[in-house]
PDB file of C-alpha atoms and ligand atoms in Angstrom:
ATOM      1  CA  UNK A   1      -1.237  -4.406  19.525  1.00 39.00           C
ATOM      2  CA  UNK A   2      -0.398  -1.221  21.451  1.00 40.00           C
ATOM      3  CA  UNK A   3      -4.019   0.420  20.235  1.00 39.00           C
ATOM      4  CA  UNK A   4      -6.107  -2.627  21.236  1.00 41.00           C
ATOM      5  CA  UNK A   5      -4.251  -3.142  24.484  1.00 36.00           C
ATOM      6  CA  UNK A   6      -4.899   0.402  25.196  1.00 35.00           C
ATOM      7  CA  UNK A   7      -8.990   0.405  24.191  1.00 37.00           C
ATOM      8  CA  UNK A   8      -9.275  -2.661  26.331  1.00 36.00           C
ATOM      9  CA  UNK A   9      -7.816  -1.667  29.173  1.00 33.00           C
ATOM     10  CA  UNK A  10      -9.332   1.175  29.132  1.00 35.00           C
ATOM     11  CA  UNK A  11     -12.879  -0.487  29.229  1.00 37.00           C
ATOM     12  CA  UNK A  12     -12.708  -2.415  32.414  1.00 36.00           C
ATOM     13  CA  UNK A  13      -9.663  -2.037  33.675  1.00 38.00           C
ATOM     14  CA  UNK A  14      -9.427  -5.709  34.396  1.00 48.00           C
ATOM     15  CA  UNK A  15      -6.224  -7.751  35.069  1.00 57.00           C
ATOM     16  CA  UNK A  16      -5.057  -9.294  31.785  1.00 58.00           C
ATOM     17  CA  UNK A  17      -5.735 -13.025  32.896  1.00 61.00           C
ATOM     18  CA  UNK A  18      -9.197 -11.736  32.735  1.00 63.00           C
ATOM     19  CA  UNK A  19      -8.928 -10.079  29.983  1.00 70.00           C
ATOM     20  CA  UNK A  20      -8.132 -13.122  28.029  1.00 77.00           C
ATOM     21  CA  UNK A  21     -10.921 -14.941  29.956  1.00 78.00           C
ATOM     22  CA  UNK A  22     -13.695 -12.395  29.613  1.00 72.00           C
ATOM     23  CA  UNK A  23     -13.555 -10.982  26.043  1.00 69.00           C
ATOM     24  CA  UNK A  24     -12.055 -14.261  24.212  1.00 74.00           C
ATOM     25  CA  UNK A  25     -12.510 -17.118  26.418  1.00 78.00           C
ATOM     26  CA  UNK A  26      -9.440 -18.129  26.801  1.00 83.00           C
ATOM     27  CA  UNK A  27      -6.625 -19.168  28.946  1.00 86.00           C
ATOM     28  CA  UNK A  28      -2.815 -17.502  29.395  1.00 88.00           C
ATOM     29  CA  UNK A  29      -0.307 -20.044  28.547  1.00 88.00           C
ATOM     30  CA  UNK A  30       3.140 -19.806  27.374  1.00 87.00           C
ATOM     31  CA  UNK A  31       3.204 -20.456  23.544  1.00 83.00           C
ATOM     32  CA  UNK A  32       5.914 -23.118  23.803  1.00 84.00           C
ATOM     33  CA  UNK A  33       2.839 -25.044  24.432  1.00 84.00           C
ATOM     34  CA  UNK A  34       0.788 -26.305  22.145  1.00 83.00           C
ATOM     35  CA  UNK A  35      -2.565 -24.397  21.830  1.00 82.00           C
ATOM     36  CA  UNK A  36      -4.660 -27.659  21.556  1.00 77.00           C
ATOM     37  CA  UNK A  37      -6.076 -26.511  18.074  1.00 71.00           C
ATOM     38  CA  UNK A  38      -7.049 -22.791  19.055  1.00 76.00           C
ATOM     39  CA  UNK A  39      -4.782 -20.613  18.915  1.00 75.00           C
ATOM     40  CA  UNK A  40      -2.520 -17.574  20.064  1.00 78.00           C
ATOM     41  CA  UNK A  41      -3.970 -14.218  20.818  1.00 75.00           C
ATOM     42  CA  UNK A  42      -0.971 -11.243  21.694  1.00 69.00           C
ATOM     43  CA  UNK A  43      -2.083  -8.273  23.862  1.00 67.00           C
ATOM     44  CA  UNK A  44      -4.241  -9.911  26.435  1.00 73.00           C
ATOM     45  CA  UNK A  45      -2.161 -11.896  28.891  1.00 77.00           C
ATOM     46  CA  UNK A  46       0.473 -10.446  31.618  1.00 75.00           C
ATOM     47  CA  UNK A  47       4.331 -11.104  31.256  1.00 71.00           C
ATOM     48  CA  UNK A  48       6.758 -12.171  28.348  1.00 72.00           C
ATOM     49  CA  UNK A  49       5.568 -11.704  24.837  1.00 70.00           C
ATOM     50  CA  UNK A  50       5.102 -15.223  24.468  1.00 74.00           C
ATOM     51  CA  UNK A  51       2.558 -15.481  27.485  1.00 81.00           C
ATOM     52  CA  UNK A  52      -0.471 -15.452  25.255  1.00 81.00           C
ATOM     53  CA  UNK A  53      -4.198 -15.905  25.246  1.00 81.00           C
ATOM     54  CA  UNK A  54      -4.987 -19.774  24.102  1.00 85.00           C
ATOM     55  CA  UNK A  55      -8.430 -19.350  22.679  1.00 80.00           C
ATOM     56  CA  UNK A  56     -10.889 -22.770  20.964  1.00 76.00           C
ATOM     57  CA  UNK A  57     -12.804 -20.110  18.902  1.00 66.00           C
ATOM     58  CA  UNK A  58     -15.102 -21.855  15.988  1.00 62.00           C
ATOM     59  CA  UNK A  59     -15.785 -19.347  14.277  1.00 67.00           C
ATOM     60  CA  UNK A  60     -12.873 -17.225  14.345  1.00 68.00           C
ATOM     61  CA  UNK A  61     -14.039 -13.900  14.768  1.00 79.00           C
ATOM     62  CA  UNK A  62     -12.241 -13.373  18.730  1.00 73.00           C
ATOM     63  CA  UNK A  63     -10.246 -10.750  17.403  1.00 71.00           C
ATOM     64  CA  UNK A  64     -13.760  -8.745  16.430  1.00 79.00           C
ATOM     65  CA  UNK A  65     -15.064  -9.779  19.788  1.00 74.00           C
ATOM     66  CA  UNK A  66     -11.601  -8.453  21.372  1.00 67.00           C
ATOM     67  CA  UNK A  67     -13.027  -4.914  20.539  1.00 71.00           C
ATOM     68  CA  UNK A  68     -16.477  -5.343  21.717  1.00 74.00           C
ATOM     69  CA  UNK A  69     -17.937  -6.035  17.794  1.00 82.00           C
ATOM     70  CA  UNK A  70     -20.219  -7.876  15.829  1.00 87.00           C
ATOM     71  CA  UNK A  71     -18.889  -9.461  12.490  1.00 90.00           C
ATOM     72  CA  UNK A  72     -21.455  -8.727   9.491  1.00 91.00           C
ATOM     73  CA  UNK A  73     -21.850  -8.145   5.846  1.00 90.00           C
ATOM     74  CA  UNK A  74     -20.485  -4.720   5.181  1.00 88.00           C
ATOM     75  CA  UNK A  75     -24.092  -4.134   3.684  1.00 89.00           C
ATOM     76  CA  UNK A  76     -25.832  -3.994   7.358  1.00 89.00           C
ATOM     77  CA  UNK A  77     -25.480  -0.565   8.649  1.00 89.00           C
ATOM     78  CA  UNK A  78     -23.230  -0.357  11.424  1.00 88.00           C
ATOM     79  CA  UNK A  79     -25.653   1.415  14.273  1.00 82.00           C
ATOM     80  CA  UNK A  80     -23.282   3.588  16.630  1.00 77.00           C
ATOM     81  CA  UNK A  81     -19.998   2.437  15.259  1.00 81.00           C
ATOM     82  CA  UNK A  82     -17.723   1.632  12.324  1.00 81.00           C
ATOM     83  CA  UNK A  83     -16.826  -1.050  10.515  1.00 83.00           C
ATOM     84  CA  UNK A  84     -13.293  -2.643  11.036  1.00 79.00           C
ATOM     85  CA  UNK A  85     -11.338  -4.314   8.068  1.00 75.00           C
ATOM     86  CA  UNK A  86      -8.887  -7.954   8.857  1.00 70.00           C
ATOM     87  CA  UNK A  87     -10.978  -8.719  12.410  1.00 76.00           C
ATOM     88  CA  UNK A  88     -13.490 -11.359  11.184  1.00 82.00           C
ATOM     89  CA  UNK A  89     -13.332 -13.994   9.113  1.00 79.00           C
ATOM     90  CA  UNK A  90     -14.754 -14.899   5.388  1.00 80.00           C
ATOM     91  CA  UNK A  91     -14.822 -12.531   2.253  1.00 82.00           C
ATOM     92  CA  UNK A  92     -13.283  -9.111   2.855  1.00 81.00           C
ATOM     93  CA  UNK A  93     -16.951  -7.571   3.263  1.00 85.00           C
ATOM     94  CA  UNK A  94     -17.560  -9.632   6.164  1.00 88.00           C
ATOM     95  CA  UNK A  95     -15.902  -6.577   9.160  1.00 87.00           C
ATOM     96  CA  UNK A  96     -16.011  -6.044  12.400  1.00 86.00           C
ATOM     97  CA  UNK A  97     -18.699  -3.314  13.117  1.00 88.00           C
ATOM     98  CA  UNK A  98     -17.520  -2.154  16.731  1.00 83.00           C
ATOM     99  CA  UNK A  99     -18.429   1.553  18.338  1.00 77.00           C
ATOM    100  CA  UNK A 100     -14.745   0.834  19.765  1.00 67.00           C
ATOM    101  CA  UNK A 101     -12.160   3.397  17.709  1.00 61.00           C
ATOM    102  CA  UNK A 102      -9.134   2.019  16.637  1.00 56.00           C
ATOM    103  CA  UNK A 103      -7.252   4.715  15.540  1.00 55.00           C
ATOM    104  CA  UNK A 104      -4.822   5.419  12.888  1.00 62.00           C
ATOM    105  CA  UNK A 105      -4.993   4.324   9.137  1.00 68.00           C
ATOM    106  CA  UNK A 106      -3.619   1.351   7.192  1.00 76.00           C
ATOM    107  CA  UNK A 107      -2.314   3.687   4.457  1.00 71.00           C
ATOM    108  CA  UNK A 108       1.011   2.200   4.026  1.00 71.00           C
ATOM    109  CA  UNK A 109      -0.472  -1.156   3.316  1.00 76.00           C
ATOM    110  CA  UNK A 110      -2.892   0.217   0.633  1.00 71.00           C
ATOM    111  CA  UNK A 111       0.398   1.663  -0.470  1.00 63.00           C
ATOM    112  CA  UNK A 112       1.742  -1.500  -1.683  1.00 66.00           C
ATOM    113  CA  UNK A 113      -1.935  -2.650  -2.817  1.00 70.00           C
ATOM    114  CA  UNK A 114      -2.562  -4.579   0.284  1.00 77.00           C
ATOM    115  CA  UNK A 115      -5.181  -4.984   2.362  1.00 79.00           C
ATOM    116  CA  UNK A 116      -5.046  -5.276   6.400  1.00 81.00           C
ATOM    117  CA  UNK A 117      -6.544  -8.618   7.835  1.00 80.00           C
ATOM    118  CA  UNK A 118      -5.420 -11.389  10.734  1.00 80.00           C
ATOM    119  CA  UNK A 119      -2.673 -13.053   9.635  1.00 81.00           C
ATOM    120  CA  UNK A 120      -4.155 -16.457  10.106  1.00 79.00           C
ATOM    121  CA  UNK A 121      -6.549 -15.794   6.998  1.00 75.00           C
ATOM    122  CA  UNK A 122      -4.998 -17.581   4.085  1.00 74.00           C
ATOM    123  CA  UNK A 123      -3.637 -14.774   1.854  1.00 78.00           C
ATOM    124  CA  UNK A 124      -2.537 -15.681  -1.911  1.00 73.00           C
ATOM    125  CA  UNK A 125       0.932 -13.736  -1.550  1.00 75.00           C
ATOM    126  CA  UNK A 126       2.441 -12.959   1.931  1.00 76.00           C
ATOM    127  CA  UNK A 127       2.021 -11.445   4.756  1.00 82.00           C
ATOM    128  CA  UNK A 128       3.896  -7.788   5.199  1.00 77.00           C
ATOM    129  CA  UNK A 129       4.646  -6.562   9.529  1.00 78.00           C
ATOM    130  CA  UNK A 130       4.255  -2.961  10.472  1.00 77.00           C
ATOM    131  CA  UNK A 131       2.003  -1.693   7.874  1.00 78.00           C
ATOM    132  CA  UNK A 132      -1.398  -2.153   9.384  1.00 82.00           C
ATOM    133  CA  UNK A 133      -2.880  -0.928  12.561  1.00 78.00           C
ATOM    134  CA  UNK A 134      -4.457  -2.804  15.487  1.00 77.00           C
ATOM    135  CA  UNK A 135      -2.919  -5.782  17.055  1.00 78.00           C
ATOM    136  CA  UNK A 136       0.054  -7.286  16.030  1.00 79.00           C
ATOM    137  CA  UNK A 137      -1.920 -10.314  14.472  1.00 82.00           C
ATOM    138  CA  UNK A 138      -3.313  -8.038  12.237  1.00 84.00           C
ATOM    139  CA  UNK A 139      -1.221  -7.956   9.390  1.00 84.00           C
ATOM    140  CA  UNK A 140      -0.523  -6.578   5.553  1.00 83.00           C
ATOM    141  CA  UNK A 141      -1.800  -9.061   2.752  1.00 82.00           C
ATOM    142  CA  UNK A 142      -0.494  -8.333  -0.342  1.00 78.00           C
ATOM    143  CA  UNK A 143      -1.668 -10.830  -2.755  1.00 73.00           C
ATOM    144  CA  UNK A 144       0.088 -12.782  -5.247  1.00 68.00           C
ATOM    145  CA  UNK A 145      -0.270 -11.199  -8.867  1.00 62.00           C
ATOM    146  CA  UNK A 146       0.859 -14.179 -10.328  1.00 52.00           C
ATOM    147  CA  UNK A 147      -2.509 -16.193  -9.726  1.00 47.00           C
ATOM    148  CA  UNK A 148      -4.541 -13.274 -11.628  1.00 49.00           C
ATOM    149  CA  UNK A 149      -2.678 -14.182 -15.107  1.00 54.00           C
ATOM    150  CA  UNK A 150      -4.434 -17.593 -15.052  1.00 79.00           C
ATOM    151  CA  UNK A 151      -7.876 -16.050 -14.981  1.00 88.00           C
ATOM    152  CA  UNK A 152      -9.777 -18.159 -17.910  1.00 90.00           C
ATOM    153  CA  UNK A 153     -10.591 -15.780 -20.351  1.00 89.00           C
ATOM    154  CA  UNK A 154     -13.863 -14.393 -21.855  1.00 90.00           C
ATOM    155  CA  UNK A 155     -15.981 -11.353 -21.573  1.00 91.00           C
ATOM    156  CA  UNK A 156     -14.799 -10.028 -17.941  1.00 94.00           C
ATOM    157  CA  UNK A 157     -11.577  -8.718 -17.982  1.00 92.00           C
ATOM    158  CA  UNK A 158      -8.744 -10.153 -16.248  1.00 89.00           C
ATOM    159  CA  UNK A 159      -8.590  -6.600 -13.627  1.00 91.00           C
ATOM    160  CA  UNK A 160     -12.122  -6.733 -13.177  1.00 95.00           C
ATOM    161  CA  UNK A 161     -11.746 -10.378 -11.910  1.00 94.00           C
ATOM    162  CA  UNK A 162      -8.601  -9.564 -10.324  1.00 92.00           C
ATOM    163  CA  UNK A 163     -10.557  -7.194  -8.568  1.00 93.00           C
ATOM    164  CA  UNK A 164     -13.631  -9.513  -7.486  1.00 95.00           C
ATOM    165  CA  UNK A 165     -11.488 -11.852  -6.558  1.00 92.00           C
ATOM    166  CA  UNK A 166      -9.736  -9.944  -4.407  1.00 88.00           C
ATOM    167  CA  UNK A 167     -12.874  -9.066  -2.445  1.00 91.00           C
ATOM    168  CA  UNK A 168     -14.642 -11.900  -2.078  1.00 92.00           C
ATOM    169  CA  UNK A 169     -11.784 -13.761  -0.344  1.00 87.00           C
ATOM    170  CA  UNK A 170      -8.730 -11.307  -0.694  1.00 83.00           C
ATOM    171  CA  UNK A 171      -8.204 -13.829  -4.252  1.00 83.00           C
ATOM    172  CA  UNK A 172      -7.468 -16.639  -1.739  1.00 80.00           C
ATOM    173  CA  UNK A 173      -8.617 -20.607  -2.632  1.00 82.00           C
ATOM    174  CA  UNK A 174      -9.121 -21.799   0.870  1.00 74.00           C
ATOM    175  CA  UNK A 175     -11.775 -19.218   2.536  1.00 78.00           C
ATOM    176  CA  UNK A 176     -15.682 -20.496   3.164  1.00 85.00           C
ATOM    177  CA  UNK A 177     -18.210 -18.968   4.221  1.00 86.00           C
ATOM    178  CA  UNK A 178     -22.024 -19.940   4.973  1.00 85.00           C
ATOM    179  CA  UNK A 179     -24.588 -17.276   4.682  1.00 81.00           C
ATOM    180  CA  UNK A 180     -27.947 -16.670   6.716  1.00 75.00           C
ATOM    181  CA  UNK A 181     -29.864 -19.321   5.137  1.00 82.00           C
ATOM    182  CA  UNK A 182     -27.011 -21.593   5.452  1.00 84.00           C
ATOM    183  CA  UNK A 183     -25.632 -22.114   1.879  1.00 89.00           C
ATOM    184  CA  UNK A 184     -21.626 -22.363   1.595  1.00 92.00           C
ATOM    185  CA  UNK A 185     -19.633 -20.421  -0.562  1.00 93.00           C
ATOM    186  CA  UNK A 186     -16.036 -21.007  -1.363  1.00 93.00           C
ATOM    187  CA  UNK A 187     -13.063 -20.175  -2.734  1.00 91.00           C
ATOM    188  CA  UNK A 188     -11.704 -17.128  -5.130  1.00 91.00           C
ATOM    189  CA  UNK A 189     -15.021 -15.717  -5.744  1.00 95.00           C
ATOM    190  CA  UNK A 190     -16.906 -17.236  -2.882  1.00 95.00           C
ATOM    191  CA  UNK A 191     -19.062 -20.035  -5.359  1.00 96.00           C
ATOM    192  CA  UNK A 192     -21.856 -21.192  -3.994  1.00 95.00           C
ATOM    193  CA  UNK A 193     -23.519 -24.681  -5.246  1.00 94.00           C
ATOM    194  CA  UNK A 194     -26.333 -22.924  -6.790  1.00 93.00           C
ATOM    195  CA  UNK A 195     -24.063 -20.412  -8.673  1.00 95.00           C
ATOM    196  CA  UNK A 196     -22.212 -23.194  -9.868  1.00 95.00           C
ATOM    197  CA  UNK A 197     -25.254 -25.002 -11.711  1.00 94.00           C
ATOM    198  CA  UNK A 198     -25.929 -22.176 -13.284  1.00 93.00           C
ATOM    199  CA  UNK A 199     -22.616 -21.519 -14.836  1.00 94.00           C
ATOM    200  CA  UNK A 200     -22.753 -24.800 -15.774  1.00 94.00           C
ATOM    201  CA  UNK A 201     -21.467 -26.838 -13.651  1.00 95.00           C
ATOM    202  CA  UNK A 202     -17.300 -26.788 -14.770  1.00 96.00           C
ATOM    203  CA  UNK A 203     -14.651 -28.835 -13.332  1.00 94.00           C
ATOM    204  CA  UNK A 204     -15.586 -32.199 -11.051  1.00 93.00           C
ATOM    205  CA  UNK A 205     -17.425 -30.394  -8.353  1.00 94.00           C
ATOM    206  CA  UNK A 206     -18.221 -27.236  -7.262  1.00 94.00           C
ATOM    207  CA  UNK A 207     -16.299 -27.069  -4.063  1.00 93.00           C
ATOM    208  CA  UNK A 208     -12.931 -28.393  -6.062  1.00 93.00           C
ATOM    209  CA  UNK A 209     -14.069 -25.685  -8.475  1.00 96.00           C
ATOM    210  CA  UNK A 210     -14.465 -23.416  -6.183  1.00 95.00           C
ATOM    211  CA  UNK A 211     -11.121 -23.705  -5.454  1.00 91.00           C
ATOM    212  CA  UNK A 212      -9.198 -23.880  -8.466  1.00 91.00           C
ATOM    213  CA  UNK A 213      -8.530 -20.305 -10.535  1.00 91.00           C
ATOM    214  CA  UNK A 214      -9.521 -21.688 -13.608  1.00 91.00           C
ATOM    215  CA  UNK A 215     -12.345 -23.155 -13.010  1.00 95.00           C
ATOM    216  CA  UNK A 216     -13.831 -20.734 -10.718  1.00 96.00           C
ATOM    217  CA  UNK A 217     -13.231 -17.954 -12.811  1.00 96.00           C
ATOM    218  CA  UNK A 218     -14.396 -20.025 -16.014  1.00 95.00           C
ATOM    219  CA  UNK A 219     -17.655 -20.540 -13.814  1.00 97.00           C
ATOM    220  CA  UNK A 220     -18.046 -16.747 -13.180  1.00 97.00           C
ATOM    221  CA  UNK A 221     -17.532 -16.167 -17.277  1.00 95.00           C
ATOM    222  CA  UNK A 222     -19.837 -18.470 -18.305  1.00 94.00           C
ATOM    223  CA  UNK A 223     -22.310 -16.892 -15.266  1.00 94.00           C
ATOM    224  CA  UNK A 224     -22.010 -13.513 -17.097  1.00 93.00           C
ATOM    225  CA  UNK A 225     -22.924 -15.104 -20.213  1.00 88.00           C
ATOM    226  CA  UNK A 226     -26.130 -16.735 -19.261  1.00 82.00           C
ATOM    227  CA  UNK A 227     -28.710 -14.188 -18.984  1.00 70.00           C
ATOM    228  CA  UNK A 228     -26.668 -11.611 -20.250  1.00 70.00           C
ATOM    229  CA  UNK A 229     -29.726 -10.590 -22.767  1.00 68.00           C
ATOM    230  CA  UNK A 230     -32.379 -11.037 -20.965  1.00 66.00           C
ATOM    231  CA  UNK A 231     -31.299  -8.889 -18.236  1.00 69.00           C
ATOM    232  CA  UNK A 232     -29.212  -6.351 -20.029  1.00 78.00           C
ATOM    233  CA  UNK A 233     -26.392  -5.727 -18.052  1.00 82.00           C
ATOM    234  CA  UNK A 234     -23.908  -3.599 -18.815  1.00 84.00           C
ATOM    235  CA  UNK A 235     -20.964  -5.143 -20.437  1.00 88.00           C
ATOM    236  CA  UNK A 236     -18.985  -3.259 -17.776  1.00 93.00           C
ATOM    237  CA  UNK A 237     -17.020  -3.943 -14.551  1.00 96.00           C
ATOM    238  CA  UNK A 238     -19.718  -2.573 -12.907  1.00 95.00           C
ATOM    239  CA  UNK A 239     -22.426  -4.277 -14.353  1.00 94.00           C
ATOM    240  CA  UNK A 240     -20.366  -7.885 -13.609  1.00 95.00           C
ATOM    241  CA  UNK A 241     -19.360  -7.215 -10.320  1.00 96.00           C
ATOM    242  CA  UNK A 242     -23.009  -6.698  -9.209  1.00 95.00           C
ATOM    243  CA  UNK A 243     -24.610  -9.783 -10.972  1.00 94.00           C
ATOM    244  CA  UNK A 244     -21.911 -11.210  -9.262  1.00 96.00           C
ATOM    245  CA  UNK A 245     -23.240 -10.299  -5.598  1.00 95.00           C
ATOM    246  CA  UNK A 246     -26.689 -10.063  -6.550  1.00 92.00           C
ATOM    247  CA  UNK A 247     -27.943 -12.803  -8.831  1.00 91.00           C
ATOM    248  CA  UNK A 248     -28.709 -12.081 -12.593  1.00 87.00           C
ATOM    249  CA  UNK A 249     -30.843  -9.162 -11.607  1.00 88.00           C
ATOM    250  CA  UNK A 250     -28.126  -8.023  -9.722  1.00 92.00           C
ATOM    251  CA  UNK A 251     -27.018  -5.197 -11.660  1.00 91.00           C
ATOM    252  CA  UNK A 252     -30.109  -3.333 -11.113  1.00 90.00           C
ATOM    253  CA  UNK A 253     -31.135  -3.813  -7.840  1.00 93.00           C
ATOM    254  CA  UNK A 254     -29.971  -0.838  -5.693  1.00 94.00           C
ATOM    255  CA  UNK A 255     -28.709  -3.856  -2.886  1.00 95.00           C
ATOM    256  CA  UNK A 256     -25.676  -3.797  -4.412  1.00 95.00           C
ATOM    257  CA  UNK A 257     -24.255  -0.505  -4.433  1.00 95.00           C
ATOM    258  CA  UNK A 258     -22.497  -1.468  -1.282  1.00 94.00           C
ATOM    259  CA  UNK A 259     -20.959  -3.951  -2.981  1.00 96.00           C
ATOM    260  CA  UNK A 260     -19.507  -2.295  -5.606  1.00 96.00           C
ATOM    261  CA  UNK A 261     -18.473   0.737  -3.585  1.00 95.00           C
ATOM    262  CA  UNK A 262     -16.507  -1.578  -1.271  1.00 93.00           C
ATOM    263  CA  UNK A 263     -14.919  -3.238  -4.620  1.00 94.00           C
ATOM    264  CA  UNK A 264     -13.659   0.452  -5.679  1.00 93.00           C
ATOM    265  CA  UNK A 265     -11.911   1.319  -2.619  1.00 90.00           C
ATOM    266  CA  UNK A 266      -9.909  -1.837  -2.952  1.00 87.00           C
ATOM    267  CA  UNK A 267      -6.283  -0.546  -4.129  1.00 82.00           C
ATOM    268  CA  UNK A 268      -6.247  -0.046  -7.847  1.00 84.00           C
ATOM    269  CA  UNK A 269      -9.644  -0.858  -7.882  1.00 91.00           C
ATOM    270  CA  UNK A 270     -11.031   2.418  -8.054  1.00 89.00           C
ATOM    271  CA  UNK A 271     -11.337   2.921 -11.715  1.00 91.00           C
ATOM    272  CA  UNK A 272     -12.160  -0.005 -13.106  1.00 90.00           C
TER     273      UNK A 272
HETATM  274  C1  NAG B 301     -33.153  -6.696  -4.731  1.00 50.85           C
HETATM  275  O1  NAG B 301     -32.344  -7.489  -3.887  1.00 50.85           O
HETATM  276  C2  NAG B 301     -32.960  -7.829  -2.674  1.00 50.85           C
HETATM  277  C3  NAG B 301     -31.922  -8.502  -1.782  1.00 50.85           C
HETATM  278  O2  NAG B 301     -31.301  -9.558  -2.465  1.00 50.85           O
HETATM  279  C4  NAG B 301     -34.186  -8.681  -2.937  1.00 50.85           C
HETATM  280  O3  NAG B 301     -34.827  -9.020  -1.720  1.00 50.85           O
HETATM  281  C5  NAG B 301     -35.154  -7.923  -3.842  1.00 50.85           C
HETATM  282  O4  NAG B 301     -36.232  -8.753  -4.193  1.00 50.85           O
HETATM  283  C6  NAG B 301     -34.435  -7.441  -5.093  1.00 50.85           C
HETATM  284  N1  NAG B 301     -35.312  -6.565  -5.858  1.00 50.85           N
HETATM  285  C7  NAG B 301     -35.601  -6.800  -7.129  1.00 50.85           C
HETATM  286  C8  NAG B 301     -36.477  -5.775  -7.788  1.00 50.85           C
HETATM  287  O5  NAG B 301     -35.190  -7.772  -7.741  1.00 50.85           O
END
């Protein structure tokens, strides 16, 4: 909180009433009051610790706004700035690209194979204080391991879904997201309704199958199956993980390098 405080004031030197007003549209209120579905923003109102900044934001991305940023796929360069991990919300490669510096590192969550993100983002395990930088929102995830033993089985290994999963949607059931042209994707490894006809349509629908472990990760198996000669793949993490972002020619189309660089520096990713 101290580091965002800090860059904003710093900017315009406002008074904090505007400061909630002008970069996330809000209103100071005491939270003992209900937030009339918004909700709560530390670090941008005067007073007590619970005088906070009420904010209705649809799309959820104030705290990326809160640093003068743009949330975007991790795969659009970043012009004049760098990208910012737990501000935005979606998959893990949707981040913050601001030219504002937050500084510090988030080491001592990727110490406990976390990964640093707003608390309100659902997060399979639980949420960890005092290991991530920025504002106090943002907070270390450190996902439940349990959910990755009930990966269905088959030709992608358990890690490498593990490791998919856990940066689509930080391996999280509840997360959706709706891309340029406007198709949803949901769930532990961000199904869309398209991807989920052609991997054969498990379970009773693809948003419920979306959500479930099983099924969605049954529905990426059988997806590595179909195609699997024509396009030759390889039968490696690698090879998956990029059919996976790109479509069956996915694994040789240079547009996903990103991808799969971003899925390595995930904690105890990095040699799968
Ligand atoms: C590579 O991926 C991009 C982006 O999805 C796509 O526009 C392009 O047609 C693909 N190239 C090939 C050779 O498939």
């Amino acid at each position: 909180m101290l580091v965002m405080v800090t860059v904003v004031v710093f900017i315009l030197n406002e008074t904090s009433a505007d400061r909630c007003k002008d970069f996330l549209g809000g209103v100071c209120r005491d939270t003992s009051t209900p937030c009339d579905g918004g909700r709560y923003h530390a670090g941008f109102c005067d007073g007590q610790a619970n005088r906070q900044c009420c904010v209705h934001d649809t799309t959820g991305d104030s705290e990326c706004k809160a640093i003068l940023g743009v949330c975007q796929d991790i795969s659009s360069p970043c012009t004049g700035g760098i990208y910012h991990e737990g501000l935005c919300t979606g998959p893990v490669h949707r981040q913050c690209c601001s030219r504002v510096k937050v500084t510090g590192t988030d080491h001592r969550c990727k110490e406990v194979s976390g990964v640093c993100q707003s608390k309100f983002n659902p997060c399979s395990g639980g949420y960890i204080t005092g290991l991530c930088t920025g504002p106090s929102d943002r907070q270390c995830c450190v996902p439940d391991t349990e959910s990755e033993l009930h990966f269905f089985p088959g030709r992608v290994s358990r890690d490498c879904l593990g490791c998919i999963c856990k940066l689509e949607s930080g391996c999280s059931p509840t997360v959706c997201n709706t891309n340029d042209m406007g198709l949803e994707s949901c769930g532990y490894f961000q199904i869309n309704p398209i991807y989920w006809i052609d991997c054969g349509k498990p379970g009773k629908d693809w948003k419920s199958c979306a959500r479930d472990i099983q099924c969605s990760s049954q529905c990426v198996q059988n997806y590595m199956t179909r195609n699997a000669r024509e396009q030759r793949c390889s039968g490696t993490c690698e090879g998956y993980a990029r059919k996976h972002n790109g479509g069956p020619g996915g694994c040789k189309n240079d547009s996903t390098f990103p991808y799969w660089n971003k899925l390595k520096s995930i904690p105890g990713c990095e040699n799968i």
